[in-house]
PDB file of C-alpha atoms in Angstrom:
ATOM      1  CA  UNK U   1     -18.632  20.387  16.809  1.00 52.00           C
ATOM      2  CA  UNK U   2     -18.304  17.561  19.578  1.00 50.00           C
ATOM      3  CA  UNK U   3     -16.507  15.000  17.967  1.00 52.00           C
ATOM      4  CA  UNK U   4     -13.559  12.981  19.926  1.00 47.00           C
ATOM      5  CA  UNK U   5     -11.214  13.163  16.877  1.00 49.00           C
ATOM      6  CA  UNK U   6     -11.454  17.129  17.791  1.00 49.00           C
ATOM      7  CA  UNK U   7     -10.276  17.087  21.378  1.00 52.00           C
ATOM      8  CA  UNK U   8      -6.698  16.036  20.335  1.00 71.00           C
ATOM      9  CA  UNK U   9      -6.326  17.280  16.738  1.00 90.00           C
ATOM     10  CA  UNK U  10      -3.206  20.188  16.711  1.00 94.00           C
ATOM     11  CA  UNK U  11      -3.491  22.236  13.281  1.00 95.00           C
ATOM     12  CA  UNK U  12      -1.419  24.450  11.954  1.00 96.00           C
ATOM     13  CA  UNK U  13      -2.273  27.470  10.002  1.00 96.00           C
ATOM     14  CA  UNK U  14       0.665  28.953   7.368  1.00 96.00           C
ATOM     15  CA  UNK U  15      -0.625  32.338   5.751  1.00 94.00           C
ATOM     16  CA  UNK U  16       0.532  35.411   5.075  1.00 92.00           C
ATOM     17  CA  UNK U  17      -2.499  37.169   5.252  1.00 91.00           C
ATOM     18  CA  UNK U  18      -3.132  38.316   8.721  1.00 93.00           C
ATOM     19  CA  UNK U  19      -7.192  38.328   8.486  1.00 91.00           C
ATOM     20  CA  UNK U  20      -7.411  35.208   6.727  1.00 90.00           C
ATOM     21  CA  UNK U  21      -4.731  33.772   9.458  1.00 92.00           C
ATOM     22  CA  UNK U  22      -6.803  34.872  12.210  1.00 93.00           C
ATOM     23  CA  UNK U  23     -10.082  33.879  10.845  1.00 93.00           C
ATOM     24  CA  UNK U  24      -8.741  29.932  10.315  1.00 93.00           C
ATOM     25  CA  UNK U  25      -7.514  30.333  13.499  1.00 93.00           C
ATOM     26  CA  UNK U  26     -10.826  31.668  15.315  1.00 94.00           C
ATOM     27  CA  UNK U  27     -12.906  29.164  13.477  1.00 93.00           C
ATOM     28  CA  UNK U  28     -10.904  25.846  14.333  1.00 93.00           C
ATOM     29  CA  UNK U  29     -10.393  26.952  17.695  1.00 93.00           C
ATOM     30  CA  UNK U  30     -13.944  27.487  18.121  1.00 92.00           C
ATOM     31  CA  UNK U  31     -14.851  24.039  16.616  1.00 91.00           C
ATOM     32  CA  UNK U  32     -12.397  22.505  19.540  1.00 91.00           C
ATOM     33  CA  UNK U  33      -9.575  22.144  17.992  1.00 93.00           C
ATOM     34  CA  UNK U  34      -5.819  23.421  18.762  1.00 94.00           C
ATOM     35  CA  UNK U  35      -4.470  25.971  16.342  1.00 95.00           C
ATOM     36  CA  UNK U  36      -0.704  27.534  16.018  1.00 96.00           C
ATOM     37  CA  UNK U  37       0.029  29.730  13.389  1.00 96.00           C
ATOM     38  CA  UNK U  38       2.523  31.082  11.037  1.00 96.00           C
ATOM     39  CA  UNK U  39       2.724  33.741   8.620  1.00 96.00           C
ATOM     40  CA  UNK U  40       6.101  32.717   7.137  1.00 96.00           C
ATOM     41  CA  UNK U  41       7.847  29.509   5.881  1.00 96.00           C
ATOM     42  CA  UNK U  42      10.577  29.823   8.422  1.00 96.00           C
ATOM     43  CA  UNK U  43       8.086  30.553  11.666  1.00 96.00           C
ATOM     44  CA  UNK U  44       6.063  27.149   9.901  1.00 96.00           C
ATOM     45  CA  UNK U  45       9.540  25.003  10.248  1.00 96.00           C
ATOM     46  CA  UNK U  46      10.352  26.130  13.798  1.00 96.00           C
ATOM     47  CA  UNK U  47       7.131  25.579  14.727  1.00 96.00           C
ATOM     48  CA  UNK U  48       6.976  22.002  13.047  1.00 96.00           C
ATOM     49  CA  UNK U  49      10.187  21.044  14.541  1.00 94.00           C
ATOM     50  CA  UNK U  50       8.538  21.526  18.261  1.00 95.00           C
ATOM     51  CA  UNK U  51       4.900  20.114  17.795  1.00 94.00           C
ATOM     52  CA  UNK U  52       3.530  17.132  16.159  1.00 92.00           C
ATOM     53  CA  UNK U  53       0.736  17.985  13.856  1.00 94.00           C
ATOM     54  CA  UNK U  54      -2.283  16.088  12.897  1.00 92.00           C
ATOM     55  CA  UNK U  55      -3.085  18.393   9.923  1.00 94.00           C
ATOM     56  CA  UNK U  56      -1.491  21.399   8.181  1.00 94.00           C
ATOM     57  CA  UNK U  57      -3.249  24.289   6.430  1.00 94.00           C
ATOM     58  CA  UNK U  58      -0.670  25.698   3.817  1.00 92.00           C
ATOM     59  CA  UNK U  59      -0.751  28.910   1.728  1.00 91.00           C
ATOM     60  CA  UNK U  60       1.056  28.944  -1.744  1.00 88.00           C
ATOM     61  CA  UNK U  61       2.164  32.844  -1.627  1.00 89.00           C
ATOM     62  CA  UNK U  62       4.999  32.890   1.430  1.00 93.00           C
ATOM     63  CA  UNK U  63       6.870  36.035   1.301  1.00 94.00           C
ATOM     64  CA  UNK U  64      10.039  33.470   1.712  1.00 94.00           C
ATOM     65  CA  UNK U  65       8.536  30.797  -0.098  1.00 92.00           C
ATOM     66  CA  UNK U  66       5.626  28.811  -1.690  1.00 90.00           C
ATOM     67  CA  UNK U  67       3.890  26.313  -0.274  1.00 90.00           C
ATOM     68  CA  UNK U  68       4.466  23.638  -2.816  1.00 91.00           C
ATOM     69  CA  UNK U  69       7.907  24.019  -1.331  1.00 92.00           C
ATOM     70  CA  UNK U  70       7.351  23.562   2.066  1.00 93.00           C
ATOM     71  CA  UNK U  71       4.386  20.786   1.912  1.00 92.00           C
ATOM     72  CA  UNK U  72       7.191  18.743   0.152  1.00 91.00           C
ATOM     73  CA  UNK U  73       9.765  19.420   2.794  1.00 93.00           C
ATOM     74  CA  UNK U  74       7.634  18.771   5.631  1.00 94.00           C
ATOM     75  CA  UNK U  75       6.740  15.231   4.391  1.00 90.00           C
ATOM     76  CA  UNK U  76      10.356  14.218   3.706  1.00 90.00           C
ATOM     77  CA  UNK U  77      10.928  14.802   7.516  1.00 90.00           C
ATOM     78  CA  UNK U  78      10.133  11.729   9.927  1.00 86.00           C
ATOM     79  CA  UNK U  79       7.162  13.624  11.884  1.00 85.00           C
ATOM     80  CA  UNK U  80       5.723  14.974   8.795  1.00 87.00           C
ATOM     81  CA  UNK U  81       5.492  10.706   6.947  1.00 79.00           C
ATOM     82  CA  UNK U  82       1.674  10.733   6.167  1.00 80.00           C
ATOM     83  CA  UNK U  83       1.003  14.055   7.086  1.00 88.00           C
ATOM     84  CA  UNK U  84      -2.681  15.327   6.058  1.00 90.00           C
ATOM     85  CA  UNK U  85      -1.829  18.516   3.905  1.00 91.00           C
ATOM     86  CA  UNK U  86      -4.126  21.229   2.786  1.00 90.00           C
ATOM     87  CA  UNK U  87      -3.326  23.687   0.213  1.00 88.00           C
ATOM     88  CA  UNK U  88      -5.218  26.990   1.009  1.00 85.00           C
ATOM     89  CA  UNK U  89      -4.907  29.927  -1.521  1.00 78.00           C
ATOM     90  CA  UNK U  90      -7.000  31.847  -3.674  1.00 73.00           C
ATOM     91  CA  UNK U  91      -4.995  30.153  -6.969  1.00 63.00           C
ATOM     92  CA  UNK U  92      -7.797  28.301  -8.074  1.00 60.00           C
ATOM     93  CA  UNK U  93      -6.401  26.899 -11.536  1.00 63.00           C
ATOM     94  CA  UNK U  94      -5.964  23.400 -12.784  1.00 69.00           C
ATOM     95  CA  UNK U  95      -1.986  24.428 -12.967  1.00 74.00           C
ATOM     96  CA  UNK U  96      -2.265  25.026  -9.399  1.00 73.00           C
ATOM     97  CA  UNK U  97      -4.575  22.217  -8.325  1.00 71.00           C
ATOM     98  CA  UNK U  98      -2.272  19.664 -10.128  1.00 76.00           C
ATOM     99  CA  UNK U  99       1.225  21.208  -8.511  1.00 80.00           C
ATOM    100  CA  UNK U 100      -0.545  20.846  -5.258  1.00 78.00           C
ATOM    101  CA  UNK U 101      -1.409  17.168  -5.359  1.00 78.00           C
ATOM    102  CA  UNK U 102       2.277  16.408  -7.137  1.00 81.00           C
ATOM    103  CA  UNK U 103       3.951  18.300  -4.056  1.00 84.00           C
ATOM    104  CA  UNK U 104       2.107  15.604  -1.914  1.00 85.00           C
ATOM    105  CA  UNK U 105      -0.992  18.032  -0.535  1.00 86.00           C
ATOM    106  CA  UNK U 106      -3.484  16.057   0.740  1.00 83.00           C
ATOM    107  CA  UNK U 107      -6.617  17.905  -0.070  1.00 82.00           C
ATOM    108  CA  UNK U 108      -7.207  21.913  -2.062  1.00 81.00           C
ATOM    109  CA  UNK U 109      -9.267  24.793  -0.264  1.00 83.00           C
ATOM    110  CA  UNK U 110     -10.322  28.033  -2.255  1.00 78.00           C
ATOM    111  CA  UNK U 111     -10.509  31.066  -1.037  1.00 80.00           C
ATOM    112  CA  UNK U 112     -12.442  33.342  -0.200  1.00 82.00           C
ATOM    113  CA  UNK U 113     -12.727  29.937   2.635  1.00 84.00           C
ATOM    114  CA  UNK U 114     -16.412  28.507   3.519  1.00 82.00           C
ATOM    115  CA  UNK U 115     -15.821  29.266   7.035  1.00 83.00           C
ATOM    116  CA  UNK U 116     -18.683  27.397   8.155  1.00 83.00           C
ATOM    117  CA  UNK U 117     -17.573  24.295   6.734  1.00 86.00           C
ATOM    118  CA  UNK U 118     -14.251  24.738   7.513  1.00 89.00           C
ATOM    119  CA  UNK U 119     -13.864  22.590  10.646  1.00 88.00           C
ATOM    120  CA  UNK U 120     -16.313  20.210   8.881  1.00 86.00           C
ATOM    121  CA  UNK U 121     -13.751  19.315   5.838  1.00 84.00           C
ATOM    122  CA  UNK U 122     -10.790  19.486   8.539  1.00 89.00           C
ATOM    123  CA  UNK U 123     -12.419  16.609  10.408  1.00 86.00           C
ATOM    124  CA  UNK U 124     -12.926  14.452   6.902  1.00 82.00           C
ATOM    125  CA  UNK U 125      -9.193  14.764   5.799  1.00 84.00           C
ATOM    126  CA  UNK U 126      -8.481  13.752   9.978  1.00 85.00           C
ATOM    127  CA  UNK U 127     -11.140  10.997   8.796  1.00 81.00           C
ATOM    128  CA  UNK U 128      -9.512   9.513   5.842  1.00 75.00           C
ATOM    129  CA  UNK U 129      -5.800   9.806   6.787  1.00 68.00           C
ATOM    130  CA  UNK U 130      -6.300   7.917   9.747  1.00 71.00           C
ATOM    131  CA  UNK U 131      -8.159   5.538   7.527  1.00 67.00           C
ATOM    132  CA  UNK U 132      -5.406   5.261   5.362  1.00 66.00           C
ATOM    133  CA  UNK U 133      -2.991   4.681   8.326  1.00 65.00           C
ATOM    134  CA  UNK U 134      -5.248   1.895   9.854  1.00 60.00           C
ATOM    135  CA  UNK U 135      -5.047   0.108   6.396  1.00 59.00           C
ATOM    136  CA  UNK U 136      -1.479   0.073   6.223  1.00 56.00           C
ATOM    137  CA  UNK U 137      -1.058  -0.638   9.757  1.00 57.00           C
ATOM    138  CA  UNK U 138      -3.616  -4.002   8.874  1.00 57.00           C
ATOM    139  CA  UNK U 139      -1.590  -4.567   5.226  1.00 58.00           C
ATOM    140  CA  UNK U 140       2.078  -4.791   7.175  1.00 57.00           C
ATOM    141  CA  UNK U 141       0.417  -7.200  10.201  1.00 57.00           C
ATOM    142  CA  UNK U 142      -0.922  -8.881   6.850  1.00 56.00           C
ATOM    143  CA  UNK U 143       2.044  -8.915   5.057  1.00 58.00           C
ATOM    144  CA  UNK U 144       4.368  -9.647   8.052  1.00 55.00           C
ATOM    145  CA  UNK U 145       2.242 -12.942   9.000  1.00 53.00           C
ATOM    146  CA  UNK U 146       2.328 -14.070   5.470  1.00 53.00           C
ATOM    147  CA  UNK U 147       6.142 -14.134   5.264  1.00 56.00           C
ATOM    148  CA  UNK U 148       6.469 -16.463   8.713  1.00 53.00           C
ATOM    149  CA  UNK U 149       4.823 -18.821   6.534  1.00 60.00           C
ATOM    150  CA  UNK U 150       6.665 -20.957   4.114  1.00 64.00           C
ATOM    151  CA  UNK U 151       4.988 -21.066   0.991  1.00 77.00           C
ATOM    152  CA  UNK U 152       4.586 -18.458  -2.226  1.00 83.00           C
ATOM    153  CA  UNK U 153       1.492 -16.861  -2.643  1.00 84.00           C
ATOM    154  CA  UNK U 154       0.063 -15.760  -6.113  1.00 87.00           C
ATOM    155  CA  UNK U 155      -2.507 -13.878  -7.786  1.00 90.00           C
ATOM    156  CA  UNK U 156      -3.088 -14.979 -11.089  1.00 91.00           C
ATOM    157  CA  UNK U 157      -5.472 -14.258 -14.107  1.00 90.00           C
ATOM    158  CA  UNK U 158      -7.347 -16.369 -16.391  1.00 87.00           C
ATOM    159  CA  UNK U 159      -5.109 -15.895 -18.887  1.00 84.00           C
ATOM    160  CA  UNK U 160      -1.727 -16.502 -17.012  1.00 82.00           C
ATOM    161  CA  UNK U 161      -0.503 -13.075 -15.857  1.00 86.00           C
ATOM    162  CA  UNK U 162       0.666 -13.298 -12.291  1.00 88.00           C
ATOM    163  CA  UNK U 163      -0.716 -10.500 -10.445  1.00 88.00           C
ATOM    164  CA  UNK U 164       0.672 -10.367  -7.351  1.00 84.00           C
ATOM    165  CA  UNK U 165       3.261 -12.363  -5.087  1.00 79.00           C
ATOM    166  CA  UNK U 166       4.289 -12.810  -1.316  1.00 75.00           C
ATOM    167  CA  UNK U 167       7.145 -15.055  -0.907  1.00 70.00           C
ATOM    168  CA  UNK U 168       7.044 -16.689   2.589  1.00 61.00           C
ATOM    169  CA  UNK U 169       9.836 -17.411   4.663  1.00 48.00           C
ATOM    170  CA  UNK U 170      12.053 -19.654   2.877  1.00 54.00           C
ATOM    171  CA  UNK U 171      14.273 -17.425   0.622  1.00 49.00           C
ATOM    172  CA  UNK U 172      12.948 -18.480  -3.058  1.00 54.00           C
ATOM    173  CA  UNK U 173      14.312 -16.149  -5.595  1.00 55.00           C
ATOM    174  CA  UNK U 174      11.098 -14.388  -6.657  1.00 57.00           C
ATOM    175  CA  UNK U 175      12.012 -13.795  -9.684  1.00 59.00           C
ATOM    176  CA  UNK U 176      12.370 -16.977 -10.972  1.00 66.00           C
ATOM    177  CA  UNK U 177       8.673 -17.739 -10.388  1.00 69.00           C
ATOM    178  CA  UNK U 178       7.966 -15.760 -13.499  1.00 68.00           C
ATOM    179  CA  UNK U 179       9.026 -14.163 -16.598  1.00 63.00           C
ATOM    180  CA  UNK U 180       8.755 -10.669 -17.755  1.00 58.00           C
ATOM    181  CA  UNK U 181       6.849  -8.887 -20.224  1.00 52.00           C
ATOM    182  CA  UNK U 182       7.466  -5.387 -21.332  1.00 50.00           C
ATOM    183  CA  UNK U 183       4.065  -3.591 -21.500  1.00 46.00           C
ATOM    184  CA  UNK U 184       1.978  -5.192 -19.833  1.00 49.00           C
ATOM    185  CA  UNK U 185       1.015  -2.824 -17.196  1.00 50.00           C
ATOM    186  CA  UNK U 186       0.829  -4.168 -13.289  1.00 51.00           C
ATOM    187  CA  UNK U 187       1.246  -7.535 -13.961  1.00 57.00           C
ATOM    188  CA  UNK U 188       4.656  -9.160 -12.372  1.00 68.00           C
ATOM    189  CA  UNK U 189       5.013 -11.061 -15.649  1.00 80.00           C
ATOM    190  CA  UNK U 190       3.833 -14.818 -16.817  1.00 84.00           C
ATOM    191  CA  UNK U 191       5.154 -18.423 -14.872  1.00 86.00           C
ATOM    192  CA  UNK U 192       7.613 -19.870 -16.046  1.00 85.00           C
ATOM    193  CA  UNK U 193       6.406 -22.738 -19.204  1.00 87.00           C
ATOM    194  CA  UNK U 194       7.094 -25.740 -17.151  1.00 88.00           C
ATOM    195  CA  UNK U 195       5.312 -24.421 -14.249  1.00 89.00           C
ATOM    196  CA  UNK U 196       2.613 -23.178 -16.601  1.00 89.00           C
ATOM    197  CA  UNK U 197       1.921 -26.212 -18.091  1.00 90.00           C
ATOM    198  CA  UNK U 198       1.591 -28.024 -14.801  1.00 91.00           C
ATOM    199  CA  UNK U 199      -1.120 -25.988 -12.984  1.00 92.00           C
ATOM    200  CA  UNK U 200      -3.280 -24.642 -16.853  1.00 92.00           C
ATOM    201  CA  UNK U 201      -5.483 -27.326 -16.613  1.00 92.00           C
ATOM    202  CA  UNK U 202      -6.389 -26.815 -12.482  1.00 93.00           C
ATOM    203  CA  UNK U 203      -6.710 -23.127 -12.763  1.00 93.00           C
ATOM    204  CA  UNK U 204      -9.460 -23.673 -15.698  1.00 93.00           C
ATOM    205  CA  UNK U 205     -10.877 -26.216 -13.357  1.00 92.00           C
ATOM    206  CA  UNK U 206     -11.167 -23.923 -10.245  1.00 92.00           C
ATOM    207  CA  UNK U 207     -12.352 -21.274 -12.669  1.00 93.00           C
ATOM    208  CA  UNK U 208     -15.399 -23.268 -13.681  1.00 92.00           C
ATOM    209  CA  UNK U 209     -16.446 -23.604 -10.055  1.00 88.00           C
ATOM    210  CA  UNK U 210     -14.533 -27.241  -9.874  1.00 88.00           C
ATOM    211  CA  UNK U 211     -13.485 -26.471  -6.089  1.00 85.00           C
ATOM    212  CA  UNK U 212     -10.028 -25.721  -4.716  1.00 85.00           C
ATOM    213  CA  UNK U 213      -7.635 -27.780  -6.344  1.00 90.00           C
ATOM    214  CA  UNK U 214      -4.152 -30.034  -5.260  1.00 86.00           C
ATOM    215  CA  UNK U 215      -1.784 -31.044  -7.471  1.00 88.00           C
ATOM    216  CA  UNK U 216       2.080 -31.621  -7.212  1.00 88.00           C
ATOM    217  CA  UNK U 217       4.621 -31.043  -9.931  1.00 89.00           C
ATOM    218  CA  UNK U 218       8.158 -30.962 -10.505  1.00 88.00           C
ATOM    219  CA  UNK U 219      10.748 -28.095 -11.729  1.00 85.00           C
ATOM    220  CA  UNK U 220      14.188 -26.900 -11.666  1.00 80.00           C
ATOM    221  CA  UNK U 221      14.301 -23.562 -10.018  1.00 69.00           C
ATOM    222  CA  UNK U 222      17.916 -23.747 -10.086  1.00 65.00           C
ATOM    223  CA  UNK U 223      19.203 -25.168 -13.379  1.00 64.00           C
ATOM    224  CA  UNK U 224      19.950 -28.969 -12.653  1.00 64.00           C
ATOM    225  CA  UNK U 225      18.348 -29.490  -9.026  1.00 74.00           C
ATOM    226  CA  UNK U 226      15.100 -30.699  -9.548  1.00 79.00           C
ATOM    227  CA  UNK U 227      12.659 -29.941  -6.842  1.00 85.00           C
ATOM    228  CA  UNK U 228       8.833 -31.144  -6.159  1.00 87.00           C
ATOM    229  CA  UNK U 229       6.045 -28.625  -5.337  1.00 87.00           C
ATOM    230  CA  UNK U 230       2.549 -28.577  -4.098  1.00 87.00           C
ATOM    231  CA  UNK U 231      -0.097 -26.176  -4.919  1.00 89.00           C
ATOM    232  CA  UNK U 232      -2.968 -25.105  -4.108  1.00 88.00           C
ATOM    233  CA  UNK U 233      -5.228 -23.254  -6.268  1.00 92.00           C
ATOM    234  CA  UNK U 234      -8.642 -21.520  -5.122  1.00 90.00           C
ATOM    235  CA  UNK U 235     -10.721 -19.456  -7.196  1.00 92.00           C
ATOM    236  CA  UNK U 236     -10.608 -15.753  -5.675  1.00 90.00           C
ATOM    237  CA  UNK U 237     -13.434 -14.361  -8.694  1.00 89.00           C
ATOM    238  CA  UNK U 238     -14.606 -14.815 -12.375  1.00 89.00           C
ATOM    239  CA  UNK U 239     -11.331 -13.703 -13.721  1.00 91.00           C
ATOM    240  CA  UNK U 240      -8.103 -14.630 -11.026  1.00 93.00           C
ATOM    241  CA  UNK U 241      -7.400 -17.262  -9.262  1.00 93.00           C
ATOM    242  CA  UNK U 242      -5.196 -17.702  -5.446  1.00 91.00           C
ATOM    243  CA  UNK U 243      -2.390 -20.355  -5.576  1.00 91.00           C
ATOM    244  CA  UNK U 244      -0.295 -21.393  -2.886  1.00 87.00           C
ATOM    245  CA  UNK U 245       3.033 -23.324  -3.532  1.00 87.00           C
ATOM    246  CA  UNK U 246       5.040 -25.152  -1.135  1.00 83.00           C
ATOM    247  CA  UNK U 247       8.369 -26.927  -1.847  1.00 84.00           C
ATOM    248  CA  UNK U 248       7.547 -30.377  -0.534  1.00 83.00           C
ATOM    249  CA  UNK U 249      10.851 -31.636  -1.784  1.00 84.00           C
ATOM    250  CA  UNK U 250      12.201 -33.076   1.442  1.00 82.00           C
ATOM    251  CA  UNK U 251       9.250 -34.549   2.560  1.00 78.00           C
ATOM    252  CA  UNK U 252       9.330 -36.198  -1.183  1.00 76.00           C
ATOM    253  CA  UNK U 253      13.083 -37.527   0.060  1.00 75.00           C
ATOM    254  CA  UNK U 254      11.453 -38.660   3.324  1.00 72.00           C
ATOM    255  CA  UNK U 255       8.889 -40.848   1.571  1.00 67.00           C
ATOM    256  CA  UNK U 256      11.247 -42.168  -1.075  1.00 67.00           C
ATOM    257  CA  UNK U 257      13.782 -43.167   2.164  1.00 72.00           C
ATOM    258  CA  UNK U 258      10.408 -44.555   3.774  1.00 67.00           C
ATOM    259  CA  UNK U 259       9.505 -46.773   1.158  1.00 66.00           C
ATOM    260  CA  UNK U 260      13.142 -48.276   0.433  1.00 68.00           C
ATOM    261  CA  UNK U 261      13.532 -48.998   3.887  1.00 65.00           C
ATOM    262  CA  UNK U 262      10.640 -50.657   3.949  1.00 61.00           C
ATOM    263  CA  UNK U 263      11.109 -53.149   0.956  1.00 64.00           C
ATOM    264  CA  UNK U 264      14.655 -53.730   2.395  1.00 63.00           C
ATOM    265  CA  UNK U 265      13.249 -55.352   5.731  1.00 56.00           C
TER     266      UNK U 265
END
């Protein structure tokens, strides 16, 4: 199996059962990768604690434990955050299947194993957990150059559900940007009625294929200070719309000084 994701990949094995331990052993080894194994939960955590593993076969019948257990316990430690898991056993009921995935197991083998596809799968779950990490690695860049920014983005539906928010770096209280509604699944909730009212009539424009639209309104975030926004709204699909808000309020100040100064002279 020559495959560069092999050359560095460190499994380990956690069975009881001294053929089946030595077989998963023999065949990953084989296929280039590095195998230590254990036949016990308490050889599996002393052997965790020294090496950093890139995947971990687990057996549910430990004769000091189960394997829900220890999957679980190995993913609340700091090396074990994201940790591919594979549940190995011959328990091959939906009880089973669904107390694996609960404990946090990555992926289910059978047994008797399909040796010869054995390495095979191991290199898929090495595929799609570094996958995963790459994503999150690009979502926190994402999110983290988002927030040096100083406006509020939103998500928001057709019908006024605000999907999603990412509050940029001045400290707006988030949730004053909308209001809660029990029930209504992943939505944050609906904007506020003033704010509402101000941006209906551009989010039904950009939803007919209008263009991206400006606008500026004003609203109390704070009860009594009056502030002025600008937004931006772009049409992100047939359904949702992306608006970006900026409190413009003291450039609004600026202007207003600007243009007494300039009668006064």
């Amino acid at each position: 199996m020559n495959n560069p994701d092999v050359i560095s990949a460190l499994i380990l094995v956690v069975d009881d059962e001294e053929a089946a331990r030595l077989m998963m052993t023999t065949t990953l080894e084989k296929a280039g990768f590095s195998v230590r194994a254990a036949a016990d939960c308490a050889s599996a955590r002393a052997l965790f604690a020294v090496y950093k593993f890139d995947v971990i076969l687990l057996d549910v019948l430990l004769p000091d434990g189960d394997g829900f257990s220890l999957c679980k316990e190995f993913l609340l430690q700091p090396n074990g955050r994201d940790l591919p898991i594979a549940i190995v056993t011959g328990l091959d009921d939906l009880e089973s299947i669904q107390l694996g995935y609960q404990s946090g197991a990555t992926d289910f083998i059978t047994k008797p194993v399909s040796w010869g596809t054995l390495p095979y799968r191991i290199h898929y779950i090495l595929q799609g957990s570094r996958t995963i990490l790459d994503l999150s690695v690009s979502e926190s860049k994402t999110r983290a150059l988002l927030s040096s920014i100083p406006d509020i983005l939103m998500r928001i539906h057709r019908d006024g559900w605000v999907l999603d928010m990412q509050v940029g770096s001045i400290n707006f209280d988030i949730q004053e940007w909308f209001y809660s509604v029990e029930g209504e699944g992943e939505a944050y909730g609906r904007l506020p009625p003033e704010v509402s009212r101000a941006v209906a009539h551009h989010i039904d424009a950009a939803l007919n294929g209008e263009g991206m639209q400006l606008l500026e309104f004003e609203w109390a975030q704070v009860l009594g200070k009056v502030c002025f926004w600008e937004a931006r709204i772009q049409q992100r699909d047939d359904n949702e719309v992306l608006m970006v808000v900026r409190d413009i309020t003291q450039r609004k100040q600026h202007e207003n000084q600007l243009r007494l100064s300039a009668k006064v002279f």
